[in-house]
Short mmCIF file of C-alpha atoms in Angstrom, two decimals:
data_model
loop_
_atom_site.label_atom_id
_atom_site.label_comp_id
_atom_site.label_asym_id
_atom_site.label_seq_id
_atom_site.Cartn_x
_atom_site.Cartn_y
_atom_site.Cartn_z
CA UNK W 5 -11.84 -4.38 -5.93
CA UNK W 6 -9.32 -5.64 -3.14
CA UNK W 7 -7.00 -9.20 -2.41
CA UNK W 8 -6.92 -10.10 1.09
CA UNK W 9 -7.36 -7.29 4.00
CA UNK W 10 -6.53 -7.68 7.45
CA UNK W 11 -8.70 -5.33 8.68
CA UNK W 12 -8.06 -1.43 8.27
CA UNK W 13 -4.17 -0.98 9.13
CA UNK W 14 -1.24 1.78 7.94
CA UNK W 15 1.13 -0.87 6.46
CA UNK W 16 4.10 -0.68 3.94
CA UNK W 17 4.52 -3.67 2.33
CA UNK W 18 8.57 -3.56 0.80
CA UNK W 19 9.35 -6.44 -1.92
CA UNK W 20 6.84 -9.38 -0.50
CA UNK W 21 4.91 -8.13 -2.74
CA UNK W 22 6.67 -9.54 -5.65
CA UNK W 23 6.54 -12.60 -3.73
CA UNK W 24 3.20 -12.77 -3.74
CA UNK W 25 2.59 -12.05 -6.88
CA UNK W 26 4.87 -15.31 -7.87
CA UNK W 27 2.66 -17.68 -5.52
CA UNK W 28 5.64 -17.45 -2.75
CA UNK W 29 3.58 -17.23 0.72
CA UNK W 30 5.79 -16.83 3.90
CA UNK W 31 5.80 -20.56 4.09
CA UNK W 32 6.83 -20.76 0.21
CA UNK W 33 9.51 -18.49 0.68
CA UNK W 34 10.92 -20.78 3.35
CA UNK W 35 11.55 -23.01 1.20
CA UNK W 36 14.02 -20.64 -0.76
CA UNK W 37 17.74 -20.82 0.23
CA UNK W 38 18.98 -18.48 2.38
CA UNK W 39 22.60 -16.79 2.12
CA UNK W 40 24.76 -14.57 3.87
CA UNK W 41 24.51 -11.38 2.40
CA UNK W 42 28.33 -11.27 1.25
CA UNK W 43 27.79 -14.72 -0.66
CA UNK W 44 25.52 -12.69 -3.19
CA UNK W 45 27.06 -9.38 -3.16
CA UNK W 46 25.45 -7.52 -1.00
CA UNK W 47 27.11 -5.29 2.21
CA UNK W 48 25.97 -6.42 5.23
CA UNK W 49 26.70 -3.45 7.21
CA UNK W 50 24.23 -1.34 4.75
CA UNK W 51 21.71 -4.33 5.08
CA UNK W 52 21.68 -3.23 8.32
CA UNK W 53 20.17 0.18 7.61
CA UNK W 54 17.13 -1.04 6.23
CA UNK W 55 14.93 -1.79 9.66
CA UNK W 56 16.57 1.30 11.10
CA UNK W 57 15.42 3.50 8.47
CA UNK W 58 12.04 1.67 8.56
CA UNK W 59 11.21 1.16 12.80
CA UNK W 60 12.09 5.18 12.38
CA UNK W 61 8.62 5.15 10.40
CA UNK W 62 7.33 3.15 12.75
CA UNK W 63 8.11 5.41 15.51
CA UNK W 64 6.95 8.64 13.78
CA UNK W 65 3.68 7.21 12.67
CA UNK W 66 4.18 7.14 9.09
CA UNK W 67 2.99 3.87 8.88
CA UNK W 68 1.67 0.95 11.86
CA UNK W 69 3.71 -1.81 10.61
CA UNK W 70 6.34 -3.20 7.64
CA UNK W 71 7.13 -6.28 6.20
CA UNK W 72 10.07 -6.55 4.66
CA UNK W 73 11.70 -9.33 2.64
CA UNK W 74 15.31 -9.18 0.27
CA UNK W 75 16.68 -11.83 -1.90
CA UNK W 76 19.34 -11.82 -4.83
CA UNK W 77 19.89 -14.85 -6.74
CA UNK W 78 17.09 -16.63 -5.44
CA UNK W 79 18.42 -16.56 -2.00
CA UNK W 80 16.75 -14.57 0.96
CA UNK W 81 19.21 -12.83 2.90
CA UNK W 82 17.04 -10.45 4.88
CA UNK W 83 13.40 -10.96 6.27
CA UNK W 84 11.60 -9.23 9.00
CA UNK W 85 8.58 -7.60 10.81
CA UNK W 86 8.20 -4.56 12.47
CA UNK W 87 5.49 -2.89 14.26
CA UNK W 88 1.75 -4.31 14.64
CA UNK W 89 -0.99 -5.02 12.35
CA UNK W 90 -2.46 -1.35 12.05
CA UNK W 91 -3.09 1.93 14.03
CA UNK W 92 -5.94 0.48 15.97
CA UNK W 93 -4.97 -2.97 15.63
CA UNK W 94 -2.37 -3.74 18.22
CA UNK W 95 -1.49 -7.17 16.96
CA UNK W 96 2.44 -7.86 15.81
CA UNK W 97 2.57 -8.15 12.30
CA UNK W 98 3.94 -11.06 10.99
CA UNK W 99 6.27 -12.32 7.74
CA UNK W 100 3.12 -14.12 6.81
CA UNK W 101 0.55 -11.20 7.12
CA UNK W 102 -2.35 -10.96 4.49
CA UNK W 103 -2.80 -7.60 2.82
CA UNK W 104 -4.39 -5.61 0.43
CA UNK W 105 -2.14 -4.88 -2.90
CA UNK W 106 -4.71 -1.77 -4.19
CA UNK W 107 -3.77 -0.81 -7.21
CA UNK W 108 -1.69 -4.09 -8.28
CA UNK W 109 -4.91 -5.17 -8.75
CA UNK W 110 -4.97 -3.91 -11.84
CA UNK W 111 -2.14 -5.87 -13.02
CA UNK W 112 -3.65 -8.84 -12.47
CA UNK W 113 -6.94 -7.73 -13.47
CA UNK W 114 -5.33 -6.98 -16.79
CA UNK W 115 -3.68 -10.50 -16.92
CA UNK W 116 -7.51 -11.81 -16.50
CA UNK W 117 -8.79 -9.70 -19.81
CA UNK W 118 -5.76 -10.63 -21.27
CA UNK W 119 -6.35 -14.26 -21.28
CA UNK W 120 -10.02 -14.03 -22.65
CA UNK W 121 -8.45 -11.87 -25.28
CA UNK W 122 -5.54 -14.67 -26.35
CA UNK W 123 -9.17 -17.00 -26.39
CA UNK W 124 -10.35 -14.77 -29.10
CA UNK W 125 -13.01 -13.54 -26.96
CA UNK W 126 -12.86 -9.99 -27.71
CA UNK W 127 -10.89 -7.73 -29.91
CA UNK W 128 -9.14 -4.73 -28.44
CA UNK W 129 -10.62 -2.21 -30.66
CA UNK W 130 -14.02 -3.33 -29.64
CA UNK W 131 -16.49 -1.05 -27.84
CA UNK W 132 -16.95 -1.84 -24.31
CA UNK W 133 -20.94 -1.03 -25.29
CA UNK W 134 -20.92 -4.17 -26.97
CA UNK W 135 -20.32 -6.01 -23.78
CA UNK W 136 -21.37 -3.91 -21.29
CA UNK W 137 -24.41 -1.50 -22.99
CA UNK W 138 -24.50 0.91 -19.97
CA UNK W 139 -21.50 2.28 -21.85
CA UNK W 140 -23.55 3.46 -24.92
CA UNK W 141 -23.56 7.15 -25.81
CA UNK W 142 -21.31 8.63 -23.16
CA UNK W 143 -21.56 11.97 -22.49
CA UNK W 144 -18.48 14.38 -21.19
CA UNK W 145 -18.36 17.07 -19.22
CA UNK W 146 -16.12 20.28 -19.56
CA UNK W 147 -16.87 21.92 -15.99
CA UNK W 148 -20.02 23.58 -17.40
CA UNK W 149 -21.74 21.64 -20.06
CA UNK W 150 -22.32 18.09 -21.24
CA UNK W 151 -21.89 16.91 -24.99
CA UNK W 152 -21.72 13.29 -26.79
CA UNK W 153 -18.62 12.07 -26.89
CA UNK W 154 -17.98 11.70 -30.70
CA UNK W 155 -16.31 8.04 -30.38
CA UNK W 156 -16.99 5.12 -27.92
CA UNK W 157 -14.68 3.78 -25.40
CA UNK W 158 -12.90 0.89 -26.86
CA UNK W 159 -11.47 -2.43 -24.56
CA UNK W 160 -7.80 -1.34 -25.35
CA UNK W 161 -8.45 2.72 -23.75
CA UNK W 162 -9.59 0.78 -20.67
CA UNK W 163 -5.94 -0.83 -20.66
CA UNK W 164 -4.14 2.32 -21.25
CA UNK W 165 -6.40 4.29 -19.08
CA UNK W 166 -7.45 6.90 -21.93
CA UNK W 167 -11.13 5.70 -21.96
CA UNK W 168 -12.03 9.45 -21.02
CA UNK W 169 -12.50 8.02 -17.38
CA UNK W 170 -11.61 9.54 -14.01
CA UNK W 171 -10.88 8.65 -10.29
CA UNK W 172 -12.40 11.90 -8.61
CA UNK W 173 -9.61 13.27 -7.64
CA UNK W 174 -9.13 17.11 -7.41
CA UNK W 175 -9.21 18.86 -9.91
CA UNK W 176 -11.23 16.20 -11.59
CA UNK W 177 -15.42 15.42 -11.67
CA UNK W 178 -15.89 15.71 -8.03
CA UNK W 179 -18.70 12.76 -8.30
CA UNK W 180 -16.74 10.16 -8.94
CA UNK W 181 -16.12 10.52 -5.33
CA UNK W 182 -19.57 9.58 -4.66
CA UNK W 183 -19.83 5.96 -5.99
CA UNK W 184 -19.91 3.51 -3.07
CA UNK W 185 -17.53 0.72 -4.78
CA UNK W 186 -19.32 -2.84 -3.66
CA UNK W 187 -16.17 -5.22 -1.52
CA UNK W 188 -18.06 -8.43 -2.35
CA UNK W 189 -20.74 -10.22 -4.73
CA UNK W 190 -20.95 -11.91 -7.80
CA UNK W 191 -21.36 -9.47 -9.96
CA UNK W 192 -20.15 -6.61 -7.76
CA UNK W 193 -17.59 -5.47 -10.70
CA UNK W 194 -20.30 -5.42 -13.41
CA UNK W 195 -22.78 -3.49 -10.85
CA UNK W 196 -20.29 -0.79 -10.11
CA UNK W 197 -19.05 -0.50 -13.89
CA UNK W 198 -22.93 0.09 -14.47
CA UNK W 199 -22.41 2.73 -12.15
CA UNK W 200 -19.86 4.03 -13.44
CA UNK W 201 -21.16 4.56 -16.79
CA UNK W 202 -23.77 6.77 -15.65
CA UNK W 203 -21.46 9.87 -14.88
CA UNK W 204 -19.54 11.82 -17.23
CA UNK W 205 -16.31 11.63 -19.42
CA UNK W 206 -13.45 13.91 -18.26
CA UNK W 207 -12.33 13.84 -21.83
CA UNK W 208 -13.28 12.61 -25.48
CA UNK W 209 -11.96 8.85 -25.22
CA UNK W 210 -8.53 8.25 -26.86
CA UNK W 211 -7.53 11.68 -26.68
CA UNK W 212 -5.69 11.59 -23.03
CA UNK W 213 -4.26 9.51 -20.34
CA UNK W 214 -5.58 9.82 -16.89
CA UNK W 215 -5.11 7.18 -14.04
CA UNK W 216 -9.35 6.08 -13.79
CA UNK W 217 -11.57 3.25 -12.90
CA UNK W 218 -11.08 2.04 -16.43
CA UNK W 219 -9.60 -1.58 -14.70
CA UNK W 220 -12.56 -1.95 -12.98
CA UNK W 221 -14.89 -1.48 -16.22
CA UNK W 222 -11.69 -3.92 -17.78
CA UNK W 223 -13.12 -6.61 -14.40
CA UNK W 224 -16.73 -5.90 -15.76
CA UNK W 225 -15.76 -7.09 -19.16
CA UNK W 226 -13.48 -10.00 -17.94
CA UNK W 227 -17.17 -10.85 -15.61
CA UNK W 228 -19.44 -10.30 -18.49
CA UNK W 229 -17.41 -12.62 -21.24
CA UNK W 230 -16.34 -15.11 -19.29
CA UNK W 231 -19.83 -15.74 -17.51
CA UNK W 232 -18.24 -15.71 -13.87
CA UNK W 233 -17.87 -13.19 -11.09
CA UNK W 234 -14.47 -11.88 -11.24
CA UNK W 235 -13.10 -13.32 -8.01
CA UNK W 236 -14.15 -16.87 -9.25
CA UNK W 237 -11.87 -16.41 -12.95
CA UNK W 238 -9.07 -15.33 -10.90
CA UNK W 239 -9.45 -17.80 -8.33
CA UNK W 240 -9.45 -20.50 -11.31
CA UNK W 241 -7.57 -19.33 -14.41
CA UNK W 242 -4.72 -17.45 -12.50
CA UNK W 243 -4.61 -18.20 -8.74
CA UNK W 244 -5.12 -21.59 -8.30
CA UNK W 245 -2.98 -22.56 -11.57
CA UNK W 246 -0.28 -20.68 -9.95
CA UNK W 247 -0.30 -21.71 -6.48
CA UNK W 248 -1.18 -18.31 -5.47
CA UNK W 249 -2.84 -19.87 -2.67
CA UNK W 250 -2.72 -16.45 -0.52
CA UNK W 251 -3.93 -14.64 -2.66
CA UNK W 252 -7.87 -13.67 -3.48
CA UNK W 253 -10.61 -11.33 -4.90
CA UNK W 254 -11.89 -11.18 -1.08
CA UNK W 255 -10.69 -12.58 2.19
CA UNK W 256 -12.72 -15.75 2.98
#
């Protein structure tokens, strides 16, 4: 699952992040006072540094382009834009850029289940089989043979990412690699969970920790209770009531 892409690009996004995760756009963040870098304790001579250090990243390809924006005290006291929009992509990135967060994702996916849970929707000791069947009878595999996993997957492993789950990474199940993950759709997250339920267990569930796709089985739950794709509840119960208004499940 993704928030808005501007095409493929190599871009480090520094601190606008947390911007954007409060609702504050480029435009928002205009609105914020700005300061001299002294009148908030900060050195302006090491202030400085900072687009040195990162047009030298520029420069030896370690990434295409960087946002960058610093505030203390609710005042900004540096902002800027370096390079262009991606490796391919000659276009000047800009303050107001759209990109994809990846993994913050989660986060917010979390805040999503999180809300159908203070509803009463679910309880976090629940199977996920109860919601989403697909998850019934799990199997696990120990690089040779399969067995039943003795306990199910419960909504709260999916949180703490010791449902058993994996990511494919080496030295992990290799076909997890495999699974073509769907950018769009209602219903995409439920679809690829499905998917994901038909492979293996890297480990009994409960037992051990280990980063997975369990947030995007959490997005099939958040689909399946609430009765709407997953863009459309964030879009509505978290977006929109927070004036993220740069901020989506896919770029329109």
């Amino acid at each position: 699952m993704s928030i808005p892409a501007a095409n493929k690009h190599l871009s480090l996004l520094i601190l606008t992040l947390a911007a954007t995760l409060h609702g504050l756009s480029a435009s928002a963040s205009d609105k914020l006072l700005n300061a001299a870098p002294t009148d908030v304790g900060i050195s302006t001579q090491r202030l400085t540094r900072v687009d040195q250090v990162l047009q030298r990243y520029i420069e030896q390809g370690r990434a295409a382009g960087i946002v960058t924006l610093i505030s203390r005290h609710g005042q900004i006291v540096h902002r800027s834009a370096l390079g262009t929009m991606g490796i391919n992509d000659p276009r000047p990135i800009q303050a107001d850029s759209l990109f994809r967060i990846m993994s913050m994702t989660k986060a917010i996916t979390a805040v999503a289940a999180l809300i159908l849970y203070e509803e009463g929707h679910f309880q976090l000791y629940d199977p996920v089989s109860r919601y989403l069947p697909a998850f019934t009878d799990m199997q696990i595999f120990d690089g040779k043979t399969l067995s039943r996993a003795a306990k199910p997957i419960t909504v709260q492993q999916l949180f703490t990412h010791t449902a058993g789950l994996s990511y494919g990474f080496p030295p992990d199940h290799e076909v997890y690699r495999l699974i073509n993950k769907p950018n769009s759709g209602a219903g995409s997250a439920t679809a690829y969970a499905n998917e994901i339920a038909k492979l293996p267990l890297l480990s009994e569930p409960g037992t051990r920790w280990h980063y997975s796709f369990a947030t995007d089985v959490l997005g099939a739950l958040v689909e399946v209770v609430s009765g709407q794709p997953l863009g459309a509840f964030m879009r509505e119960r978290i977006f929109e009531p927070l004036q993220m208004t740069d901020t989506s499940y896919v770029l329109d």
